[in-house]
PDB file of C-alpha atoms in Angstrom:
ATOM      1  CA  ASN T 332     -10.509  -2.492  -8.554  1.00  0.00           C
ATOM      2  CA  VAL T 333      -7.494  -0.626  -9.922  1.00  0.00           C
ATOM      3  CA  ALA T 334      -6.025  -2.010 -13.138  1.00  0.00           C
ATOM      4  CA  ASP T 335      -2.456  -1.095 -14.002  1.00  0.00           C
ATOM      5  CA  GLY T 336      -0.769  -1.364 -17.378  1.00  0.00           C
ATOM      6  CA  THR T 337       2.971  -0.788 -17.645  1.00  0.00           C
ATOM      7  CA  ASN T 338       4.544   0.008 -21.005  1.00  0.00           C
ATOM      8  CA  PRO T 339       7.904   1.475 -21.953  1.00  0.00           C
ATOM      9  CA  VAL T 340       8.129   3.906 -24.852  1.00  0.00           C
ATOM     10  CA  GLY T 341       7.425   1.741 -27.866  1.00  0.00           C
ATOM     11  CA  GLY T 342       4.480  -0.005 -26.219  1.00  0.00           C
ATOM     12  CA  ILE T 343       6.006  -3.345 -25.176  1.00  0.00           C
ATOM     13  CA  PRO T 344       4.426  -4.604 -21.923  1.00  0.00           C
ATOM     14  CA  ILE T 345       6.703  -5.003 -18.916  1.00  0.00           C
ATOM     15  CA  GLU T 346       6.259  -8.390 -17.268  1.00  0.00           C
ATOM     16  CA  GLY T 347       7.403  -8.949 -13.687  1.00  0.00           C
ATOM     17  CA  ALA T 348       7.238  -5.322 -12.520  1.00  0.00           C
ATOM     18  CA  THR T 349       6.310  -4.811  -8.873  1.00  0.00           C
ATOM     19  CA  ILE T 350       3.463  -2.390  -8.131  1.00  0.00           C
ATOM     20  CA  THR T 351       2.920  -1.431  -4.489  1.00  0.00           C
ATOM     21  CA  ALA T 352      -0.201   0.483  -3.416  1.00  0.00           C
ATOM     22  CA  MET T 353      -0.018   2.492  -0.188  1.00  0.00           C
ATOM     23  CA  GLN T 354      -2.387   4.582   1.868  1.00  0.00           C
ATOM     24  CA  GLY T 355      -0.242   6.963   3.858  1.00  0.00           C
ATOM     25  CA  GLU T 356       2.668   4.867   5.133  1.00  0.00           C
ATOM     26  CA  THR T 357       0.633   1.630   5.114  1.00  0.00           C
ATOM     27  CA  VAL T 358       1.246  -0.879   2.328  1.00  0.00           C
ATOM     28  CA  ILE T 359      -2.185  -1.980   1.099  1.00  0.00           C
ATOM     29  CA  GLU T 360      -1.166  -4.466  -1.578  1.00  0.00           C
ATOM     30  CA  THR T 361       1.824  -5.474  -3.682  1.00  0.00           C
ATOM     31  CA  VAL T 362       1.292  -7.146  -7.060  1.00  0.00           C
ATOM     32  CA  VAL T 363       3.446  -8.212 -10.015  1.00  0.00           C
ATOM     33  CA  THR T 364       2.537  -7.455 -13.629  1.00  0.00           C
ATOM     34  CA  ASP T 365       1.682 -10.357 -15.934  1.00  0.00           C
ATOM     35  CA  SER T 366       2.934 -11.059 -19.471  1.00  0.00           C
ATOM     36  CA  LEU T 367       0.615  -8.315 -20.759  1.00  0.00           C
ATOM     37  CA  GLY T 368       2.163  -5.785 -18.339  1.00  0.00           C
ATOM     38  CA  LYS T 369      -1.054  -5.698 -16.306  1.00  0.00           C
ATOM     39  CA  ALA T 370      -1.879  -6.115 -12.623  1.00  0.00           C
ATOM     40  CA  GLU T 371      -4.993  -5.524 -10.529  1.00  0.00           C
ATOM     41  CA  ILE T 372      -5.215  -4.117  -7.037  1.00  0.00           C
ATOM     42  CA  TYR T 373      -8.463  -4.191  -5.059  1.00  0.00           C
ATOM     43  CA  VAL T 374      -8.932  -1.309  -2.631  1.00  0.00           C
ATOM     44  CA  ILE T 375     -11.786   0.568  -0.992  1.00  0.00           C
ATOM     45  CA  ASN T 376     -12.609   4.233  -1.663  1.00  0.00           C
ATOM     46  CA  GLY T 377      -9.762   6.549  -0.730  1.00  0.00           C
ATOM     47  CA  ASN T 378      -6.556   8.232  -1.841  1.00  0.00           C
ATOM     48  CA  TYR T 379      -3.525   6.075  -2.555  1.00  0.00           C
ATOM     49  CA  THR T 380       0.043   6.289  -3.791  1.00  0.00           C
ATOM     50  CA  TYR T 381       1.764   3.582  -5.782  1.00  0.00           C
ATOM     51  CA  THR T 382       5.295   2.686  -6.767  1.00  0.00           C
ATOM     52  CA  PHE T 383       6.567   0.845  -9.823  1.00  0.00           C
ATOM     53  CA  SER T 384       9.853  -1.042  -9.694  1.00  0.00           C
ATOM     54  CA  LYS T 385      11.707  -3.481 -11.908  1.00  0.00           C
ATOM     55  CA  SER T 386      15.398  -4.022 -12.342  1.00  0.00           C
ATOM     56  CA  GLY T 387      16.702  -2.273 -15.451  1.00  0.00           C
ATOM     57  CA  TYR T 388      13.871   0.312 -15.514  1.00  0.00           C
ATOM     58  CA  PRO T 389      13.566   3.687 -13.807  1.00  0.00           C
ATOM     59  CA  GLY T 390      11.365   3.654 -10.695  1.00  0.00           C
ATOM     60  CA  PHE T 391       8.090   5.517 -10.726  1.00  0.00           C
ATOM     61  CA  THR T 392       5.740   6.864  -8.053  1.00  0.00           C
ATOM     62  CA  GLY T 393       2.233   8.168  -8.614  1.00  0.00           C
ATOM     63  CA  SER T 394      -1.123   8.610  -6.929  1.00  0.00           C
ATOM     64  CA  PHE T 395      -4.741   7.753  -7.566  1.00  0.00           C
ATOM     65  CA  ALA T 396      -8.136   8.115  -5.931  1.00  0.00           C
ATOM     66  CA  VAL T 397     -10.923   5.540  -5.819  1.00  0.00           C
ATOM     67  CA  ASN T 398     -14.467   6.842  -5.458  1.00  0.00           C
ATOM     68  CA  ASN T 399     -17.096   4.136  -6.100  1.00  0.00           C
ATOM     69  CA  ALA T 400     -15.688   3.273  -9.532  1.00  0.00           C
ATOM     70  CA  ASP T 401     -13.008   1.098 -11.095  1.00  0.00           C
ATOM     71  CA  GLN T 402      -9.834   2.955 -12.079  1.00  0.00           C
ATOM     72  CA  THR T 403      -7.301   2.142 -14.789  1.00  0.00           C
ATOM     73  CA  ILE T 404      -3.808   3.535 -14.470  1.00  0.00           C
ATOM     74  CA  ASP T 405      -1.394   3.296 -17.389  1.00  0.00           C
ATOM     75  CA  ILE T 406       2.251   3.703 -16.484  1.00  0.00           C
ATOM     76  CA  ASN T 407       4.480   4.502 -19.441  1.00  0.00           C
ATOM     77  CA  ILE T 408       8.126   4.006 -18.574  1.00  0.00           C
ATOM     78  CA  THR T 409      10.512   6.333 -20.392  1.00  0.00           C
ATOM     79  CA  THR T 410      14.209   6.483 -21.088  1.00  0.00           C
ATOM     80  CA  GLY T 411      16.599   9.207 -19.988  1.00  0.00           C
ATOM     81  CA  ILE T 412      15.889  11.294 -23.096  1.00  0.00           C
ATOM     82  CA  GLU T 413      12.171  11.456 -22.356  1.00  0.00           C
ATOM     83  CA  GLU T 414      12.854  12.104 -18.674  1.00  0.00           C
ATOM     84  CA  LEU T 415      14.834  15.169 -19.692  1.00  0.00           C
ATOM     85  CA  ALA T 416      11.898  16.272 -21.842  1.00  0.00           C
ATOM     86  CA  ALA T 417       9.577  15.783 -18.870  1.00  0.00           C
ATOM     87  CA  SER T 418      11.680  18.105 -16.726  1.00  0.00           C
ATOM     88  CA  SER T 419      11.194  20.832 -19.339  1.00  0.00           C
ATOM     89  CA  VAL T 420       7.485  21.293 -18.431  1.00  0.00           C
ATOM     90  CA  ARG T 421       6.599  23.228 -15.287  1.00  0.00           C
ATOM     91  CA  LEU T 422       3.219  24.114 -13.760  1.00  0.00           C
ATOM     92  CA  TYR T 423       2.643  26.892 -11.251  1.00  0.00           C
ATOM     93  CA  PRO T 424       1.200  27.854  -8.903  1.00  0.00           C
ATOM     94  CA  ASN T 425       0.337  24.412  -7.578  1.00  0.00           C
ATOM     95  CA  PRO T 426      -2.137  24.309  -5.873  1.00  0.00           C
ATOM     96  CA  VAL T 427      -3.912  26.875  -8.062  1.00  0.00           C
ATOM     97  CA  GLU T 428      -7.036  28.988  -7.575  1.00  0.00           C
ATOM     98  CA  ASN T 429      -7.661  30.812 -10.873  1.00  0.00           C
ATOM     99  CA  LYS T 430      -4.867  30.824 -13.471  1.00  0.00           C
ATOM    100  CA  LEU T 431      -2.507  27.879 -14.082  1.00  0.00           C
ATOM    101  CA  VAL T 432       0.748  28.712 -15.849  1.00  0.00           C
ATOM    102  CA  ILE T 433       2.354  26.038 -18.024  1.00  0.00           C
ATOM    103  CA  GLU T 434       5.963  26.837 -18.865  1.00  0.00           C
ATOM    104  CA  ARG T 435       8.092  24.945 -21.377  1.00  0.00           C
ATOM    105  CA  ASP T 436      11.717  25.264 -22.437  1.00  0.00           C
ATOM    106  CA  ASN T 437      10.915  25.729 -26.138  1.00  0.00           C
ATOM    107  CA  GLY T 438       8.282  27.265 -28.394  1.00  0.00           C
ATOM    108  CA  ASP T 439       7.556  24.227 -30.552  1.00  0.00           C
ATOM    109  CA  GLU T 440       3.960  23.541 -31.554  1.00  0.00           C
ATOM    110  CA  THR T 441       2.388  21.840 -28.553  1.00  0.00           C
ATOM    111  CA  VAL T 442      -0.982  20.341 -27.662  1.00  0.00           C
ATOM    112  CA  ILE T 443      -2.058  20.826 -24.037  1.00  0.00           C
ATOM    113  CA  GLU T 444      -4.874  18.613 -22.758  1.00  0.00           C
ATOM    114  CA  LEU T 445      -6.665  18.997 -19.409  1.00  0.00           C
ATOM    115  CA  TYR T 446      -8.075  15.863 -17.715  1.00  0.00           C
ATOM    116  CA  ASN T 447      -9.993  15.305 -14.501  1.00  0.00           C
ATOM    117  CA  VAL T 448      -8.902  12.632 -12.016  1.00  0.00           C
ATOM    118  CA  SER T 449     -11.236  10.097 -13.696  1.00  0.00           C
ATOM    119  CA  GLY T 450      -9.380  10.565 -16.991  1.00  0.00           C
ATOM    120  CA  ALA T 451     -12.141  12.500 -18.759  1.00  0.00           C
ATOM    121  CA  LEU T 452     -10.853  15.120 -21.202  1.00  0.00           C
ATOM    122  CA  ILE T 453     -11.996  18.590 -20.105  1.00  0.00           C
ATOM    123  CA  GLY T 454     -10.253  20.814 -22.639  1.00  0.00           C
ATOM    124  CA  VAL T 455      -7.595  21.045 -25.355  1.00  0.00           C
ATOM    125  CA  THR T 456      -5.480  23.938 -26.565  1.00  0.00           C
ATOM    126  CA  LYS T 457      -2.674  24.242 -29.116  1.00  0.00           C
ATOM    127  CA  THR T 458       0.164  26.684 -28.603  1.00  0.00           C
ATOM    128  CA  GLU T 459       3.638  27.627 -29.745  1.00  0.00           C
ATOM    129  CA  ASN T 460       4.209  29.859 -26.727  1.00  0.00           C
ATOM    130  CA  VAL T 461       6.835  29.041 -24.117  1.00  0.00           C
ATOM    131  CA  THR T 462       4.380  30.167 -21.412  1.00  0.00           C
ATOM    132  CA  THR T 463       0.663  29.371 -21.560  1.00  0.00           C
ATOM    133  CA  THR T 464      -1.941  30.406 -18.986  1.00  0.00           C
ATOM    134  CA  ILE T 465      -5.113  28.377 -18.518  1.00  0.00           C
ATOM    135  CA  ASP T 466      -8.130  29.693 -16.629  1.00  0.00           C
ATOM    136  CA  VAL T 467      -9.132  26.976 -14.120  1.00  0.00           C
ATOM    137  CA  GLU T 468     -11.380  29.142 -11.942  1.00  0.00           C
ATOM    138  CA  ALA T 469     -14.535  27.256 -13.020  1.00  0.00           C
ATOM    139  CA  LEU T 470     -13.101  23.842 -12.084  1.00  0.00           C
ATOM    140  CA  SER T 471     -14.273  22.149  -8.905  1.00  0.00           C
ATOM    141  CA  PRO T 472     -11.643  21.704  -6.186  1.00  0.00           C
ATOM    142  CA  GLY T 473      -9.598  18.526  -6.638  1.00  0.00           C
ATOM    143  CA  SER T 474      -6.790  16.900  -8.612  1.00  0.00           C
ATOM    144  CA  TYR T 475      -6.382  17.343 -12.357  1.00  0.00           C
ATOM    145  CA  PHE T 476      -3.818  16.380 -14.988  1.00  0.00           C
ATOM    146  CA  ILE T 477      -2.218  18.349 -17.800  1.00  0.00           C
ATOM    147  CA  LYS T 478      -0.850  16.354 -20.745  1.00  0.00           C
ATOM    148  CA  VAL T 479       1.649  18.276 -22.892  1.00  0.00           C
ATOM    149  CA  THR T 480       2.586  16.751 -26.252  1.00  0.00           C
ATOM    150  CA  GLY T 481       5.181  18.487 -28.409  1.00  0.00           C
ATOM    151  CA  THR T 482       6.463  17.884 -31.913  1.00  0.00           C
ATOM    152  CA  ASN T 483       8.469  14.863 -30.700  1.00  0.00           C
ATOM    153  CA  ASN T 484       5.119  13.188 -29.763  1.00  0.00           C
ATOM    154  CA  THR T 485       6.410  12.292 -26.295  1.00  0.00           C
ATOM    155  CA  PRO T 486       3.658  13.253 -23.867  1.00  0.00           C
ATOM    156  CA  VAL T 487       4.506  14.779 -20.494  1.00  0.00           C
ATOM    157  CA  VAL T 488       1.839  14.505 -17.799  1.00  0.00           C
ATOM    158  CA  ARG T 489       1.758  16.761 -14.747  1.00  0.00           C
ATOM    159  CA  ARG T 490      -0.724  16.725 -11.881  1.00  0.00           C
ATOM    160  CA  PHE T 491      -2.052  19.869 -10.260  1.00  0.00           C
ATOM    161  CA  ILE T 492      -4.486  20.644  -7.488  1.00  0.00           C
ATOM    162  CA  LYS T 493      -7.339  23.118  -7.875  1.00  0.00           C
ATOM    163  CA  LYS T 494      -8.144  24.850  -4.559  1.00  0.00           C
TER     164      LYS T 494
END
């Protein structure tokens, strides 16, 4: 069971958005969000990609893994201004073995949060540096997410793979 919630910046649910779950090139299920901006997709354990589409909103593609547990995926749709902000955060190398570099275009005060694929918070750091290095050597191999929130309070989420 994968629950999806779609919200634009401002938190208003998006009704009538199409969410398509795929495994490889195979479409597994296509659903439409309800008046609360929510939809549920039922899939077996595995790795999946999904797409969000609705006229008048930017498209979105993401991925998720199901491993014997329900997953909730929140999709926050942003405007062009936030999309520009998102392009100002870069992670490398990706995949990473030991040290992950997070590079931003400015040195504003920023909170960087590290999450595992299940959404559990692993660590938090605050920085004003344009470049921040995080030691990920102790992490198990797999997918992780970095959430970067600057002074404008618009979070940018990036996925990386730990080898």
